[in-house]
GROMACS .gro file of C-alpha atoms in nm:
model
  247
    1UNK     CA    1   3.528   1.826  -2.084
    2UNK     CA    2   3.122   1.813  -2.156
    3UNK     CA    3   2.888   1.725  -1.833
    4UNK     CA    4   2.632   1.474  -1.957
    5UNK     CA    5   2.287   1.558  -1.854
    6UNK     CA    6   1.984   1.293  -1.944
    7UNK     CA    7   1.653   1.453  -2.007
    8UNK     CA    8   1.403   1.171  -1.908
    9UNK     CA    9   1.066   1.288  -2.107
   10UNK     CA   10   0.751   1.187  -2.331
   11UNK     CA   11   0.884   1.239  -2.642
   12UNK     CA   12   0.668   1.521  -2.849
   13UNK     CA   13   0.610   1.715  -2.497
   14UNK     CA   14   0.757   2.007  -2.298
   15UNK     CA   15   1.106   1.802  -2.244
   16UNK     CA   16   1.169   1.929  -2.595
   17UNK     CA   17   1.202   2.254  -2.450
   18UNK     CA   18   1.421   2.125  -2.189
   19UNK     CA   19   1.637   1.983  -2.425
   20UNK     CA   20   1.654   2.305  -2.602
   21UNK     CA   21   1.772   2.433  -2.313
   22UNK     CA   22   2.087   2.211  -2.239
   23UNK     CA   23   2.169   2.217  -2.621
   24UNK     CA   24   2.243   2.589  -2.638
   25UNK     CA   25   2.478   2.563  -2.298
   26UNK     CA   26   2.806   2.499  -2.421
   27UNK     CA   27   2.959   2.217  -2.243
   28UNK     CA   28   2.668   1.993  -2.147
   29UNK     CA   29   2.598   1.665  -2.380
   30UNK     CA   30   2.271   1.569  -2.364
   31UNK     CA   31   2.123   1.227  -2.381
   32UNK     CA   32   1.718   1.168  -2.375
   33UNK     CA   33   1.522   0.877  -2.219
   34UNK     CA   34   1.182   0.784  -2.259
   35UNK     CA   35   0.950   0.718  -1.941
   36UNK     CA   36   0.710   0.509  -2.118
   37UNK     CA   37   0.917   0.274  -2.284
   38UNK     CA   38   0.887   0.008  -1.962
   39UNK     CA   39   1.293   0.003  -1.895
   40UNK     CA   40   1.403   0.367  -1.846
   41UNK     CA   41   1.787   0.268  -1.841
   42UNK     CA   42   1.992   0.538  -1.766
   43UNK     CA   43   2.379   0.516  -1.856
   44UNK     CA   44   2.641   0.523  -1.505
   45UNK     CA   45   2.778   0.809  -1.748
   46UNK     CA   46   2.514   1.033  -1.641
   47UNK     CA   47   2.626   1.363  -1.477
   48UNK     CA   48   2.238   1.448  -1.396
   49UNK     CA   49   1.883   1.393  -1.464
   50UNK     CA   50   1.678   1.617  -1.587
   51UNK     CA   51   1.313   1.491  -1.507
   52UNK     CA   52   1.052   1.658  -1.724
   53UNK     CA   53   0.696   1.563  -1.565
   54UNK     CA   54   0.526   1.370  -1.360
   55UNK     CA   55   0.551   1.074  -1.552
   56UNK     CA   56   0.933   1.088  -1.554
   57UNK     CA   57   0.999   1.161  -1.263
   58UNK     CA   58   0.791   0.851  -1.115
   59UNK     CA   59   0.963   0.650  -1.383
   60UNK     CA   60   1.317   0.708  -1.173
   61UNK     CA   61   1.141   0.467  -0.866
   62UNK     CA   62   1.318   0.151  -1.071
   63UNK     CA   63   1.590   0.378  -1.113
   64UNK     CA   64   1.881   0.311  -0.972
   65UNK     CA   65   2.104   0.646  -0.960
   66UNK     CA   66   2.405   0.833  -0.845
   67UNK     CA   67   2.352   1.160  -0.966
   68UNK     CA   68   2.160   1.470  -0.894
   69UNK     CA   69   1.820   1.496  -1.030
   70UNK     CA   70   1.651   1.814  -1.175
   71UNK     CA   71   1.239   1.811  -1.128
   72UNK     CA   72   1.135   2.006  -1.395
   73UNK     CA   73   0.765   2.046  -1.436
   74UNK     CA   74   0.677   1.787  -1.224
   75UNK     CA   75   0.399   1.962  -1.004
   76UNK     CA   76   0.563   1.924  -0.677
   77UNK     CA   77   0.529   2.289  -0.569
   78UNK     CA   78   0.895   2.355  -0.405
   79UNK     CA   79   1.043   2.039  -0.540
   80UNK     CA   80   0.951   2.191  -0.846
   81UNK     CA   81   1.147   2.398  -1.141
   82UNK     CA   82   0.949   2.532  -1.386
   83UNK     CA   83   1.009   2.425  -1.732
   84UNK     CA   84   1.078   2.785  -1.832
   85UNK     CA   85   1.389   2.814  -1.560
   86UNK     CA   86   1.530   2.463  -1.766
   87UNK     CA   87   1.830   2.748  -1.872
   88UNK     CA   88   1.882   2.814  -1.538
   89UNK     CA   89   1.884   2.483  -1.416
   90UNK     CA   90   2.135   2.388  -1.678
   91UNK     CA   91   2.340   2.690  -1.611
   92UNK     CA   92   2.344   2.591  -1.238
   93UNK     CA   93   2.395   2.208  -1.331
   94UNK     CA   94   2.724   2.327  -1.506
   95UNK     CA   95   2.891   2.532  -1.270
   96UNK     CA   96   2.753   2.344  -0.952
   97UNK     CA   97   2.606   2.615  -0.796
   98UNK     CA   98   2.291   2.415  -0.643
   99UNK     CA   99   2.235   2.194  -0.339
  100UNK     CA  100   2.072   1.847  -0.334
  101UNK     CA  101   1.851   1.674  -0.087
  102UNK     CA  102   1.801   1.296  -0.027
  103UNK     CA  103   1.473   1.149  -0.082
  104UNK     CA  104   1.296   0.806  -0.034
  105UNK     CA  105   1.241   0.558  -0.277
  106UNK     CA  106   0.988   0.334  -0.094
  107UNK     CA  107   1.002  -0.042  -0.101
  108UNK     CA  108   0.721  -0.217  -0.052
  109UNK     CA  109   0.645  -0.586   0.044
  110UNK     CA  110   0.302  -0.744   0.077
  111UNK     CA  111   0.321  -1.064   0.316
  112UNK     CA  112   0.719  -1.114   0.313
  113UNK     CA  113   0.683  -1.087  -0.086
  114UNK     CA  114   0.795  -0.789  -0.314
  115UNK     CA  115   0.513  -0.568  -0.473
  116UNK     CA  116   0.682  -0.277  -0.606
  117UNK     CA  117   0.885   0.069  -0.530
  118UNK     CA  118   0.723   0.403  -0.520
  119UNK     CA  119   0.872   0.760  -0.470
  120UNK     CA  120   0.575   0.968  -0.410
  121UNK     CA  121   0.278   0.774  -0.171
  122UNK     CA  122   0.165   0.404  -0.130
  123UNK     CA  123  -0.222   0.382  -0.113
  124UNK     CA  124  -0.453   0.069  -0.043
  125UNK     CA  125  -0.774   0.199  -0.108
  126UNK     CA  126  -1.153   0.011  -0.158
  127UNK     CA  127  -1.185  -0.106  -0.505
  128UNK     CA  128  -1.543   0.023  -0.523
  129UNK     CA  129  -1.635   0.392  -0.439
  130UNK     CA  130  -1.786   0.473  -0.123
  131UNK     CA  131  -1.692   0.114   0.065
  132UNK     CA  132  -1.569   0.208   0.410
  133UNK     CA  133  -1.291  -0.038   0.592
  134UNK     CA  134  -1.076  -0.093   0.838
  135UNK     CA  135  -0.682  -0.034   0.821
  136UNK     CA  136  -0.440  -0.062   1.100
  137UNK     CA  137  -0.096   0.104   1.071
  138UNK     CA  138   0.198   0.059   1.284
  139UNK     CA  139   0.556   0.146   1.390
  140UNK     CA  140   0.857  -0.085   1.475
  141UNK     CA  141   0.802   0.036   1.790
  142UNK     CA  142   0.526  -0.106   1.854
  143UNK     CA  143   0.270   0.168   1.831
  144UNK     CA  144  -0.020   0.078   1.619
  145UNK     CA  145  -0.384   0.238   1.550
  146UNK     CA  146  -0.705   0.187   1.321
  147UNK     CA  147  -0.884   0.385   1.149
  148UNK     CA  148  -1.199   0.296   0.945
  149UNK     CA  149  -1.226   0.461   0.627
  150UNK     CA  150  -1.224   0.449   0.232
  151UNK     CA  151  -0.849   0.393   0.223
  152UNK     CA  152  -0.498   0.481   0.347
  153UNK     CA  153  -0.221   0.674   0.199
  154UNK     CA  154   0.125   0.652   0.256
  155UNK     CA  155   0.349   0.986   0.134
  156UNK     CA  156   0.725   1.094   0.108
  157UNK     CA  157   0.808   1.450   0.131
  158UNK     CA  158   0.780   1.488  -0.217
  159UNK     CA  159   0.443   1.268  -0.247
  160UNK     CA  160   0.311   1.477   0.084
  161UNK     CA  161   0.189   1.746  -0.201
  162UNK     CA  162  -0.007   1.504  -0.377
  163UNK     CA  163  -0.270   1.317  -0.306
  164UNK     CA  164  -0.195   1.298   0.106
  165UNK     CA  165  -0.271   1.652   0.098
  166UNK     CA  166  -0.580   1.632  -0.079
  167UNK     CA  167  -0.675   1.387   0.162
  168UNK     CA  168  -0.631   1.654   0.494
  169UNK     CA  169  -0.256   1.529   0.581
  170UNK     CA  170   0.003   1.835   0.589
  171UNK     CA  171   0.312   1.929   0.370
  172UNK     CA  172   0.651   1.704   0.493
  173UNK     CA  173   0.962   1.935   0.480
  174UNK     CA  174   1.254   1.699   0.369
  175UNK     CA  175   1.374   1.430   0.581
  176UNK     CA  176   1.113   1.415   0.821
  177UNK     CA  177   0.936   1.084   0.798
  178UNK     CA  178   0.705   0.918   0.611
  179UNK     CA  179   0.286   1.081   0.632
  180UNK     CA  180  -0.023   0.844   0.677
  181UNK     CA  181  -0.338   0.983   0.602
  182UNK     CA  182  -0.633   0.797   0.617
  183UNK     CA  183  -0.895   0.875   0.291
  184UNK     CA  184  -1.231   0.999   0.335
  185UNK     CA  185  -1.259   0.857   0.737
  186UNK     CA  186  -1.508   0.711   0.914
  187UNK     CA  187  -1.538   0.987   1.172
  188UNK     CA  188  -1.561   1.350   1.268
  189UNK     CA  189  -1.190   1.391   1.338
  190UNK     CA  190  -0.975   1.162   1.214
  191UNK     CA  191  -0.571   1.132   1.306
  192UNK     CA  192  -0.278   1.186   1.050
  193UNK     CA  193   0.039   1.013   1.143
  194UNK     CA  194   0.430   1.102   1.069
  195UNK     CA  195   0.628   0.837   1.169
  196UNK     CA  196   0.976   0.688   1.067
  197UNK     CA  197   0.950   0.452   0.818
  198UNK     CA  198   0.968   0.134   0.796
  199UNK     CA  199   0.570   0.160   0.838
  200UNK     CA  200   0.361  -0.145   0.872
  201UNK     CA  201  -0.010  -0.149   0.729
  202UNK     CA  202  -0.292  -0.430   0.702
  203UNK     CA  203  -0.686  -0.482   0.617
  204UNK     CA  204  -0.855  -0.537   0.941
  205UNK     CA  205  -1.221  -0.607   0.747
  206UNK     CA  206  -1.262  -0.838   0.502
  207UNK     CA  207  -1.560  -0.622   0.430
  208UNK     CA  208  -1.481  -0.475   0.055
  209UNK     CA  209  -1.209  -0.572  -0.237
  210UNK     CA  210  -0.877  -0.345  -0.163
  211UNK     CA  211  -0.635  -0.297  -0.409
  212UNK     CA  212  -0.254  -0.137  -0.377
  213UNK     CA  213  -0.133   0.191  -0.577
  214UNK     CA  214   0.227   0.212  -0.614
  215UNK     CA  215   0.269   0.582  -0.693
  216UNK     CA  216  -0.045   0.635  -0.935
  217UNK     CA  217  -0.031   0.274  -1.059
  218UNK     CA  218  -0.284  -0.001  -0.903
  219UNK     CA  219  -0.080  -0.361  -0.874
  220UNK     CA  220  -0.223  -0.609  -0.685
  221UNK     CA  221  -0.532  -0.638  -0.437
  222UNK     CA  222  -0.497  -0.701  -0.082
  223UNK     CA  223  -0.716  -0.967   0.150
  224UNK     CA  224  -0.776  -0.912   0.498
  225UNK     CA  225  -0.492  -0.998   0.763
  226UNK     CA  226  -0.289  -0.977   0.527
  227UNK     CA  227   0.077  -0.728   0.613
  228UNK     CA  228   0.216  -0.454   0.420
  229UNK     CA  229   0.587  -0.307   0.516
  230UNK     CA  230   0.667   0.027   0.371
  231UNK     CA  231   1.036   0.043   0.392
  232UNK     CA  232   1.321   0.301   0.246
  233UNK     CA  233   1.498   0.111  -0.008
  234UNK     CA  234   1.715   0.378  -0.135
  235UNK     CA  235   1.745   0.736  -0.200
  236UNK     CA  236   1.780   0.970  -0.527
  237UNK     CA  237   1.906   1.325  -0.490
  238UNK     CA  238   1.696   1.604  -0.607
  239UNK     CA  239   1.810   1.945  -0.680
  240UNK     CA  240   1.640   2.197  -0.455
  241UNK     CA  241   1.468   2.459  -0.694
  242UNK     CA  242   1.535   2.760  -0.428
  243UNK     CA  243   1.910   2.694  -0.442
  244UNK     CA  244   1.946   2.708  -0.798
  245UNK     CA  245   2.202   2.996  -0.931
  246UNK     CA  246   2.305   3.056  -0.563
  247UNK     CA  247   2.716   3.131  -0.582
   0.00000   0.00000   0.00000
């Protein structure tokens, strides 16, 4: 009986080579979904993902899945499988011999009201470059700071290697929290935060425009007073790339 492994990719780019892959490993059907098409629909058939890029992998946020998903290519540093170990991965897929670990898929809710999901960060930032303001974030227990600065950033595990960590914040091992990191602060040394999510933001200056990035995509601005909850809404399972073969 064939495993059925979905390659979600660009079509014309390096998921070709993925799909290469699976085809020459007998007994795994392959199916292929496209990441820009608007409604990446993935069948409950699915046996596994196989997630070529950035821009498929961030496509599986409105995802809704039960099965294990490959990262392949994706930049992530260890969440990552190269796309030239996709034969591996496949080999691995097939005879199980790989271990999975859960991983947030953010929902996020701006005054009581649905804005979006994310999997990698949440970021309200100044619409205009350079505009310092002030952000408060908080914890349902009560703990809550401010920071002035050009934004805030909001990052999973996987998203801690993006651009949280370009911003000063550190690398999240899995299941550890949620990192805040504020962008380009107001100050000489300013605090990163790991806290448990659901985390609780808000625009304490109505000073400059600030908009909301879901993942790298900007939806909506944001006026002052206004609350943001970053909750878990779910959870996908990626493959870890270090346990592949293992067995």
């Amino acid at each position: 009986m064939s495993e059925t492994a979905v390659v979600v990719s660009e079509p014309g780019s390096t998921g070709d080579a993925v799909v290469e892959a699976l085809a020459g490993t007998e007994g795994i059907l392959t199916e292929r979904a496209d990441p820009t098409a608007g409604d990446c629909r993935i069948g409950d058939d699915a046996d596994s993902v196989f997630a070529v890029g950035e821009t498929a992998l961030l496509a599986l946020a409105d995802c809704p899945l039960e099965c294990p998903v490959f990262p392949i290519g994706v930049g992530a540093d260890r969440y990552d499988v190269p796309v030239g170990n996709a034969d591996v991965a496949a080999e691995a897929f097939l005879r199980g011999t790989y271990e999975t670990v859960s991983h947030p898929i953010l929902d996020v809710a701006v005054d009581g009201e649905a804005a979006g999901t994310a999997i990698t960060d949440v970021t309200l930032l100044t619409s205009e470059p350079a505009r310092i303001s002030e952000y408060a974030v908080g914890s349902p227990d009560g703990w809550l700071d401010t920071v002035r600065s050009d934004g805030v950033v909001i990052a999973t595990p996987l998203g801690s290697a993006g651009y949280a960590r370009d911003a000063g914040g550190s690398l999240l091992a899995p299941e550890t929290g949620l990192i805040t990191v504020p962008i380009s602060p107001y100050a000489m040394h300013a605090d990163s935060w790991v806290l448990r999510p659901p985390v609780s933001l808000s625009v304490e200056r109505d000073e400059a425009a600030v908009s909301l990035l879901l993942d790298d995509e900007s939806v909506r601005s944001v006026p002052a007073d206004t609350p943001i909850d970053v909750s878990i809404g779910r959870e996908i399972s990626l493959v870890r790339p270090q346990t592949l073969g293992d067995g």
